[in-house]
GROMACS .gro file of C-alpha atoms in nm:
model
  273
    1MET     CA    1   8.133   8.584   8.009
    2THR     CA    2   8.313   8.854   8.223
    3GLU     CA    3   8.103   9.136   8.375
    4GLU     CA    4   8.297   9.390   8.147
    5LYS     CA    5   8.186   9.192   7.828
    6LEU     CA    6   7.826   9.151   7.966
    7LEU     CA    7   7.812   9.544   8.022
    8GLU     CA    8   7.938   9.602   7.670
    9LYS     CA    9   7.671   9.369   7.518
   10VAL     CA   10   7.392   9.534   7.731
   11LYS     CA   11   7.497   9.880   7.600
   12LYS     CA   12   7.461   9.754   7.256
   13ILE     CA   13   7.107   9.627   7.351
   14ALA     CA   14   7.024   9.980   7.484
   15GLU     CA   15   7.157  10.138   7.159
   16GLN     CA   16   6.962   9.917   6.943
   17ALA     CA   17   6.627  10.009   7.152
   18GLY     CA   18   6.733  10.367   7.116
   19ARG     CA   19   6.721  10.343   6.739
   20GLU     CA   20   6.373  10.174   6.755
   21ILE     CA   21   6.253  10.472   6.969
   22LEU     CA   22   6.413  10.709   6.711
   23GLU     CA   23   6.199  10.565   6.427
   24VAL     CA   24   5.900  10.660   6.616
   25TYR     CA   25   6.027  10.990   6.735
   26HIS     CA   26   6.126  11.119   6.392
   27ALA     CA   27   5.806  11.019   6.233
   28THR     CA   28   5.587  11.298   6.135
   29GLY     CA   29   5.267  11.389   6.324
   30PRO     CA   30   5.180  11.388   6.693
   31VAL     CA   31   5.275  11.086   6.901
   32ASP     CA   32   4.982  10.850   6.962
   33VAL     CA   33   4.960  10.807   7.329
   34ASP     CA   34   4.773  10.546   7.546
   35TRP     CA   35   4.720  10.600   7.922
   36LYS     CA   36   4.801  10.326   8.181
   37ALA     CA   37   4.619  10.261   8.508
   38ASP     CA   38   4.844  10.492   8.681
   39ASP     CA   39   4.789  10.770   8.444
   40SER     CA   40   5.141  10.744   8.307
   41PRO     CA   41   5.176  10.769   7.917
   42LEU     CA   42   5.260  10.476   7.692
   43THR     CA   43   5.365  10.505   7.327
   44GLU     CA   44   5.452  10.282   7.036
   45ALA     CA   45   5.816  10.359   7.122
   46ASP     CA   46   5.774  10.233   7.468
   47ARG     CA   47   5.638   9.903   7.328
   48ARG     CA   48   5.911   9.860   7.059
   49ALA     CA   49   6.194   9.918   7.289
   50ASP     CA   50   6.054   9.712   7.561
   51SER     CA   51   6.013   9.399   7.300
   52HIS     CA   52   6.356   9.447   7.172
   53ILE     CA   53   6.530   9.482   7.523
   54VAL     CA   54   6.334   9.195   7.680
   55THR     CA   55   6.400   8.949   7.405
   56ALA     CA   56   6.765   9.047   7.359
   57LEU     CA   57   6.830   9.021   7.747
   58GLN     CA   58   6.651   8.680   7.748
   59GLU     CA   59   6.876   8.543   7.468
   60LEU     CA   60   7.190   8.687   7.619
   61THR     CA   61   7.124   8.562   7.985
   62PRO     CA   62   6.828   8.305   7.970
   63ASP     CA   63   6.900   8.219   8.342
   64ILE     CA   64   6.827   8.569   8.459
   65PRO     CA   65   6.476   8.717   8.497
   66VAL     CA   66   6.387   9.036   8.319
   67PHE     CA   67   6.157   9.270   8.491
   68SER     CA   68   6.051   9.575   8.276
   69GLU     CA   69   5.830   9.865   8.359
   70GLU     CA   70   5.610   9.724   8.083
   71SER     CA   71   5.616   9.388   8.212
   72GLU     CA   72   5.306   9.206   8.350
   73ALA     CA   73   5.278   9.237   8.742
   74VAL     CA   74   5.512   8.999   8.914
   75SER     CA   75   5.420   8.906   9.281
   76PHE     CA   76   5.679   8.991   9.560
   77GLU     CA   77   5.659   8.617   9.654
   78LEU     CA   78   5.826   8.543   9.316
   79ARG     CA   79   6.049   8.851   9.278
   80SER     CA   80   6.192   8.790   9.647
   81SER     CA   81   6.327   8.453   9.532
   82TRP     CA   82   6.537   8.631   9.249
   83LYS     CA   83   6.910   8.624   9.353
   84GLN     CA   84   6.966   8.861   9.046
   85TYR     CA   85   6.762   9.021   8.765
   86TRP     CA   86   6.752   9.259   8.493
   87LEU     CA   87   6.551   9.566   8.574
   88VAL     CA   88   6.439   9.777   8.279
   89ASP     CA   89   6.281  10.111   8.198
   90PRO     CA   90   6.269  10.093   7.803
   91LEU     CA   91   6.181  10.462   7.787
   92ASP     CA   92   6.240  10.666   8.088
   93GLY     CA   93   6.100  11.021   8.035
   94THR     CA   94   5.795  10.929   7.797
   95LYS     CA   95   5.662  11.289   7.864
   96GLU     CA   96   6.000  11.411   7.741
   97PHE     CA   97   5.959  11.196   7.448
   98ILE     CA   98   5.601  11.323   7.373
   99ASN     CA   99   5.722  11.684   7.393
  100ARG     CA  100   6.024  11.596   7.173
  101ASN     CA  101   6.292  11.784   7.370
  102GLY     CA  102   6.535  11.501   7.355
  103GLU     CA  103   6.571  11.439   7.735
  104PHE     CA  104   6.462  11.065   7.746
  105THR     CA  105   6.672  10.745   7.809
  106VAL     CA  106   6.673  10.374   7.788
  107ASN     CA  107   6.770  10.228   8.121
  108ILE     CA  108   6.898   9.859   8.184
  109ALA     CA  109   7.029   9.754   8.527
  110LEU     CA  110   7.136   9.434   8.662
  111ILE     CA  111   7.020   9.395   9.033
  112ARG     CA  112   7.209   9.153   9.255
  113GLU     CA  113   7.094   9.075   9.629
  114GLY     CA  114   6.906   9.413   9.619
  115ASP     CA  115   7.184   9.625   9.487
  116PRO     CA  116   7.267   9.775   9.138
  117LEU     CA  117   7.563   9.594   8.999
  118MET     CA  118   7.572   9.738   8.652
  119GLY     CA  119   7.375   9.996   8.466
  120VAL     CA  120   7.339  10.138   8.102
  121VAL     CA  121   7.171  10.483   8.055
  122HIS     CA  122   7.147  10.555   7.680
  123VAL     CA  123   7.024  10.881   7.548
  124PRO     CA  124   6.860  10.804   7.190
  125VAL     CA  125   6.866  11.177   7.045
  126SER     CA  126   7.243  11.248   7.121
  127GLY     CA  127   7.378  10.892   7.108
  128VAL     CA  128   7.554  10.919   7.443
  129SER     CA  129   7.561  10.623   7.668
  130TYR     CA  130   7.644  10.626   8.016
  131ALA     CA  131   7.770  10.284   8.182
  132GLY     CA  132   7.875  10.170   8.517
  133LEU     CA  133   7.999   9.844   8.674
  134VAL     CA  134   7.994   9.911   9.056
  135GLY     CA  135   8.332   9.875   9.222
  136ARG     CA  136   8.518   9.892   8.887
  137PHE     CA  137   8.459  10.178   8.684
  138ALA     CA  138   8.202  10.420   8.505
  139TYR     CA  139   8.214  10.581   8.160
  140ARG     CA  140   8.059  10.813   7.918
  141GLN     CA  141   8.059  10.743   7.552
  142ASP     CA  142   7.950  11.009   7.305
  143HIS     CA  143   7.833  10.907   6.935
  144ASP     CA  144   8.108  10.769   6.731
  145SER     CA  145   8.372  10.843   6.980
  146GLU     CA  146   8.586  10.640   7.238
  147PRO     CA  147   8.458  10.599   7.602
  148HIS     CA  148   8.605  10.821   7.884
  149MET     CA  149   8.599  10.746   8.240
  150ILE     CA  150   8.381  10.965   8.461
  151GLN     CA  151   8.384  11.028   8.836
  152THR     CA  152   8.198  11.248   9.081
  153SER     CA  153   8.327  11.587   9.179
  154PRO     CA  154   8.474  11.646   9.523
  155MET     CA  155   8.369  11.919   9.749
  156SER     CA  156   8.531  12.087  10.052
  157LYS     CA  157   8.428  12.259  10.368
  158GLN     CA  158   8.552  12.574  10.203
  159SER     CA  159   8.315  12.530   9.888
  160VAL     CA  160   8.123  12.845   9.809
  161ARG     CA  161   7.937  12.668   9.513
  162VAL     CA  162   7.682  12.368   9.511
  163ARG     CA  163   7.522  12.270   9.182
  164VAL     CA  164   7.183  12.110   9.243
  165VAL     CA  165   7.002  11.935   8.950
  166ALA     CA  166   6.635  11.932   8.956
  167SER     CA  167   6.335  11.776   8.766
  168ARG     CA  168   6.174  11.992   8.513
  169ARG     CA  169   5.839  11.871   8.624
  170HIS     CA  170   5.858  11.798   9.007
  171ARG     CA  171   5.920  12.099   9.237
  172GLY     CA  172   5.761  12.180   9.539
  173GLU     CA  173   5.780  12.315   9.897
  174LEU     CA  174   6.034  12.038  10.036
  175LEU     CA  175   6.284  12.125   9.739
  176GLY     CA  176   6.222  12.496   9.791
  177LYS     CA  177   6.327  12.448  10.184
  178LEU     CA  178   6.635  12.259  10.094
  179LEU     CA  179   6.754  12.526   9.841
  180ASP     CA  180   6.695  12.781  10.118
  181ARG     CA  181   6.915  12.589  10.358
  182LEU     CA  182   7.190  12.544  10.093
  183GLY     CA  183   7.163  12.916  10.009
  184ALA     CA  184   7.229  13.014  10.373
  185ASP     CA  185   7.578  12.856  10.359
  186PHE     CA  186   7.670  12.861   9.990
  187ALA     CA  187   7.744  13.181   9.804
  188ASN     CA  188   7.628  13.039   9.481
  189VAL     CA  189   7.340  12.762   9.452
  190GLU     CA  190   7.349  12.685   9.082
  191GLN     CA  191   7.034  12.493   8.950
  192VAL     CA  192   7.009  12.270   8.638
  193SER     CA  193   6.692  12.128   8.517
  194MET     CA  194   6.698  11.798   8.335
  195GLY     CA  195   6.458  11.523   8.247
  196SER     CA  196   6.472  11.158   8.309
  197SER     CA  197   6.758  10.972   8.470
  198LEU     CA  198   6.995  11.200   8.311
  199LYS     CA  199   6.993  11.389   8.634
  200LEU     CA  200   7.182  11.117   8.827
  201CYS     CA  201   7.440  11.106   8.526
  202LEU     CA  202   7.501  11.457   8.562
  203VAL     CA  203   7.605  11.378   8.928
  204ALA     CA  204   7.805  11.081   8.807
  205GLU     CA  205   8.005  11.280   8.577
  206GLY     CA  206   8.088  11.569   8.808
  207LYS     CA  207   7.853  11.825   8.640
  208ALA     CA  208   7.633  11.845   8.960
  209ASP     CA  209   7.688  11.787   9.322
  210LEU     CA  210   7.337  11.675   9.433
  211TYR     CA  211   7.012  11.572   9.303
  212PRO     CA  212   6.732  11.575   9.547
  213ARG     CA  213   6.435  11.383   9.449
  214LEU     CA  214   6.141  11.470   9.676
  215ALA     CA  215   5.860  11.335   9.445
  216PRO     CA  216   5.756  10.971   9.369
  217THR     CA  217   5.971  10.746   9.141
  218SER     CA  218   5.966  10.383   9.077
  219GLU     CA  219   6.255  10.136   9.094
  220TRP     CA  220   6.299  10.098   8.726
  221ASP     CA  221   6.339  10.479   8.704
  222THR     CA  222   6.656  10.502   8.902
  223ALA     CA  223   6.845  10.148   8.895
  224ALA     CA  224   7.053  10.189   8.605
  225ALA     CA  225   7.175  10.542   8.658
  226GLN     CA  226   7.231  10.460   9.037
  227ALA     CA  227   7.467  10.180   8.926
  228VAL     CA  228   7.643  10.441   8.699
  229LEU     CA  229   7.660  10.687   8.989
  230HIS     CA  230   7.785  10.437   9.245
  231ALA     CA  231   8.057  10.313   9.010
  232ALA     CA  232   8.152  10.671   8.952
  233GLY     CA  233   8.205  10.723   9.331
  234GLY     CA  234   7.879  10.865   9.446
  235GLN     CA  235   7.565  10.722   9.627
  236VAL     CA  236   7.184  10.732   9.617
  237ILE     CA  237   7.053  10.758   9.969
  238ASP     CA  238   6.710  10.790  10.134
  239ASN     CA  239   6.609  11.055  10.387
  240GLN     CA  240   6.735  10.832  10.665
  241PHE     CA  241   7.068  10.806  10.481
  242ASN     CA  242   7.060  10.456  10.381
  243VAL     CA  243   7.161  10.364  10.038
  244LEU     CA  244   6.885  10.297   9.816
  245ARG     CA  245   6.804   9.916   9.775
  246TYR     CA  246   6.566   9.711   9.532
  247ASN     CA  247   6.323   9.427   9.550
  248GLN     CA  248   6.288   9.484   9.928
  249LYS     CA  249   5.900   9.509   9.944
  250ASN     CA  250   5.562   9.445   9.769
  251ASP     CA  251   5.533   9.789   9.600
  252LEU     CA  252   5.799   9.924   9.359
  253LEU     CA  253   5.787  10.299   9.475
  254ASN     CA  254   6.109  10.449   9.589
  255PRO     CA  255   6.129  10.662   9.901
  256PHE     CA  256   6.236  11.019   9.847
  257PHE     CA  257   6.610  11.006   9.797
  258PHE     CA  258   6.913  11.237   9.743
  259ALA     CA  259   7.196  11.147   9.476
  260ILE     CA  260   7.517  11.279   9.605
  261GLY     CA  261   7.862  11.304   9.431
  262ASP     CA  262   8.091  11.345   9.718
  263ILE     CA  263   8.000  11.089   9.974
  264SER     CA  264   8.260  11.235  10.233
  265PHE     CA  265   8.089  11.579  10.248
  266HIS     CA  266   7.866  11.666  10.534
  267TRP     CA  267   7.535  11.651  10.353
  268SER     CA  268   7.318  11.567  10.663
  269THR     CA  269   7.346  11.927  10.760
  270TYR     CA  270   7.137  12.011  10.462
  271LEU     CA  271   6.924  11.710  10.365
  272ALA     CA  272   6.672  11.658  10.645
  273VAL     CA  273   6.308  11.672  10.522
   0.00000   0.00000   0.00000
């Protein structure tokens, strides 16, 4: 099977998981929520999406391990032996799901040798899917329409506008200082708020220039959207300006990072934290 055909099959798996989520989302009454040990919420929608994705990926690629946010813990000793694996967040943005604002996603990434190779980010409420194969292409497909290729937006030294996408829930002093630095040089610093991994997708499709994430995330939160962004011409870098990589250590927390659209722009002037 070619990588292009594999990506298409993975997109269909994500879309079906989205339908599982919507059955819970559109049910009447409040969403029943359990709380995990790290105080993150877990719903029936998470469980149903996870079950569908894990089963479908195991059937599609039985030789590739599947590691989901809802999986049992896997030791780094075992994980570090994986040359490639699926990294899954079956419902990214559970708090957005509980609040029924629509800004939650299904995320599936294929990690190879520590780097995202392909990724799908599906938005169940709108039916939009983002997909990327690094080094080849990235596209957005809206519900019942043909896919269209996406790419990041270029900037120049003469740019007077920078578009910064930020989390609805995670703002703080570091982000404020970054916005002040940008405001000193750019006449217009536009801010867009968004939930879940859609923030990286906005950069990928050229609707934002920068997404600074100066708060904790886990590897399954970012992998799929990072693949889309890299395929569209951007990068995700840490505060040492190294590309964000996966499965490199025992814990699964990401460092603070920046998703950038134009990788040739002099971001280092602004991004020190």
